[in-house]
Short mmCIF file of C-alpha atoms in Angstrom, two decimals:
data_model
loop_
_atom_site.label_atom_id
_atom_site.label_comp_id
_atom_site.label_asym_id
_atom_site.label_seq_id
_atom_site.Cartn_x
_atom_site.Cartn_y
_atom_site.Cartn_z
CA MET A 119 19.05 -17.35 15.52
CA ASP A 120 16.07 -15.60 17.06
CA PRO A 121 12.68 -16.18 15.43
CA ILE A 122 11.24 -13.19 13.63
CA SER A 123 8.77 -11.36 15.84
CA PRO A 124 5.13 -11.10 14.76
CA LEU A 125 5.62 -7.35 14.35
CA GLU A 126 8.55 -7.84 11.97
CA GLN A 127 6.55 -10.48 10.10
CA ALA A 128 3.72 -7.96 9.64
CA LEU A 129 6.16 -5.34 8.34
CA HIS A 130 7.79 -7.82 5.94
CA ALA A 131 4.37 -8.88 4.67
CA ALA A 132 3.27 -5.26 4.18
CA ARG A 133 6.47 -4.50 2.24
CA ALA A 134 5.95 -7.55 0.02
CA LEU A 135 2.29 -6.73 -0.70
CA VAL A 136 2.94 -3.12 -1.65
CA LEU A 137 5.97 -4.07 -3.76
CA ALA A 138 3.82 -6.63 -5.59
CA ASP A 139 1.32 -3.90 -6.48
CA LEU A 140 4.11 -1.57 -7.61
CA VAL A 141 5.56 -4.32 -9.82
CA ALA A 142 2.09 -5.00 -11.25
CA GLY A 143 1.83 -1.35 -12.20
CA GLU A 144 5.37 -1.38 -13.59
CA VAL A 145 6.40 1.46 -11.29
CA ALA A 146 8.80 -0.40 -8.99
CA GLU A 147 11.81 1.79 -9.80
CA ALA A 148 14.58 2.07 -7.20
CA ASP A 149 13.43 5.49 -5.96
CA VAL A 150 9.87 4.19 -5.59
CA VAL A 151 11.04 1.12 -3.70
CA SER A 152 12.87 3.49 -1.33
CA LEU A 153 9.48 5.11 -0.58
CA VAL A 154 8.27 1.68 0.57
CA GLU A 155 11.34 1.28 2.78
CA ASP A 156 10.79 4.76 4.27
CA SER A 157 7.21 3.86 5.13
CA VAL A 158 8.22 0.54 6.69
CA VAL A 159 10.73 2.34 8.92
CA GLN A 160 8.08 4.83 10.04
CA ARG A 161 5.46 2.15 10.57
CA ARG A 162 7.90 0.02 12.60
CA TRP A 163 7.83 2.72 15.29
CA TRP A 164 4.03 2.95 15.02
CA ILE A 165 3.52 -0.80 15.37
CA GLU A 166 5.93 -0.97 18.33
CA GLN A 167 3.70 1.58 20.09
CA TRP A 168 0.53 -0.28 19.17
CA PRO A 169 1.19 -3.99 18.54
CA GLU A 170 -2.55 -4.68 18.14
CA GLY A 171 -2.34 -2.67 14.90
CA ALA A 172 -0.17 -5.29 13.17
CA ASP A 173 -3.08 -6.36 10.94
CA TYR A 174 -3.44 -2.76 9.74
CA VAL A 175 0.12 -2.11 8.63
CA ALA A 176 -0.23 -3.33 5.01
CA GLY A 177 -3.00 -0.82 4.32
CA LEU A 178 -1.06 1.94 6.03
CA VAL A 179 2.12 1.26 4.04
CA ALA A 180 0.05 1.20 0.83
CA GLN A 181 -1.44 4.60 1.72
CA ASP A 182 1.96 6.03 2.68
CA VAL A 183 3.43 4.99 -0.67
CA GLN A 184 0.39 6.24 -2.55
CA ASP A 185 0.68 9.65 -0.84
CA ALA A 186 4.43 9.86 -1.47
CA LEU A 187 3.96 8.95 -5.14
CA LEU A 188 1.25 11.59 -5.52
CA GLU A 189 3.62 14.27 -4.23
CA ARG A 190 6.44 13.24 -6.57
CA TYR A 191 5.00 11.54 -9.64
CA GLY A 192 1.23 11.50 -9.78
CA ARG A 193 -1.69 9.24 -9.01
CA TRP A 194 -1.14 5.53 -8.35
CA PRO A 195 -2.61 3.00 -8.82
CA LEU A 196 -4.81 4.16 -11.66
CA CYS A 197 -8.30 2.69 -11.74
CA PRO A 198 -8.55 -0.16 -14.26
CA VAL A 199 -12.34 -0.39 -13.93
CA CYS A 200 -13.51 2.95 -15.30
CA GLY A 201 -12.77 3.08 -19.00
CA SER A 202 -13.98 6.64 -19.55
CA GLY A 203 -13.61 9.97 -17.84
CA ASP A 204 -10.56 11.38 -16.13
CA PRO A 205 -7.97 8.88 -14.91
CA HIS A 206 -8.27 8.50 -11.17
CA SER A 207 -6.55 6.46 -8.53
CA LEU A 208 -7.88 3.71 -6.34
CA ASP A 209 -8.19 4.17 -2.59
CA VAL A 210 -7.32 1.81 0.24
CA GLU A 211 -10.19 0.61 2.40
CA PRO A 212 -10.48 0.32 5.26
CA GLU A 213 -8.17 3.23 6.02
CA LEU A 214 -7.35 1.62 9.35
CA GLY A 215 -8.34 -2.01 9.48
CA PRO A 216 -7.42 -5.56 8.51
CA ASP A 217 -7.67 -7.03 5.01
CA PRO A 218 -7.07 -3.80 3.04
CA HIS A 219 -8.39 -3.55 -0.53
CA TRP A 220 -7.97 -1.16 -3.43
CA VAL A 221 -11.39 0.38 -4.11
CA CYS A 222 -12.78 2.57 -6.90
CA HIS A 223 -15.13 5.09 -5.33
CA LYS A 224 -16.50 6.23 -8.69
CA ALA A 225 -17.69 2.75 -9.62
CA GLY A 226 -18.22 1.70 -5.99
CA VAL A 227 -16.33 -1.57 -6.40
CA LYS A 228 -13.50 -3.43 -4.71
CA VAL A 229 -10.84 -3.93 -7.36
CA ALA A 230 -8.28 -6.09 -5.55
CA ALA A 231 -6.75 -6.87 -2.20
CA VAL A 232 -3.60 -4.90 -1.45
CA GLY A 233 -0.85 -7.02 -3.00
CA SER A 234 -3.12 -8.48 -5.70
CA LEU A 235 -3.38 -5.70 -8.28
CA GLY A 236 -1.50 -7.76 -10.86
CA THR A 237 -3.95 -10.62 -10.78
CA ALA A 238 -7.03 -8.38 -10.70
CA THR A 239 -6.09 -5.88 -13.37
CA GLY A 240 -3.33 -7.35 -15.49
CA GLY A 241 -1.21 -4.31 -14.66
CA MET A 242 -1.85 -0.68 -15.48
CA ALA A 243 -5.02 0.47 -17.13
CA SER A 244 -4.66 1.27 -20.80
CA SER A 245 -6.39 4.32 -22.20
#
């Protein structure tokens, strides 16, 4: 059997990280998981064109899923840091770079690495 290429490893890792965050937020329904798969398919083409971008794919998949969820369901992931004011979502930083994190721009803090929302927040923010 052929070894898994570094590009496929990066895609598998990105899928796993984003799924972990969806599970932490208790939003990993089948239709949401399909959004992750759609993003991975699209990013596979992207990473084949630019293999040096392999370290960036987890942040890109997280942003793709976040954008798709916003169109269909609403903001995700909700910020667990700000206890008052309007609910708002976290953003991925860097937008194109290695080691992506979920960041709250209102509070100006890193909340968790992509894939680690469950350990950082204990799940979804309660109101």
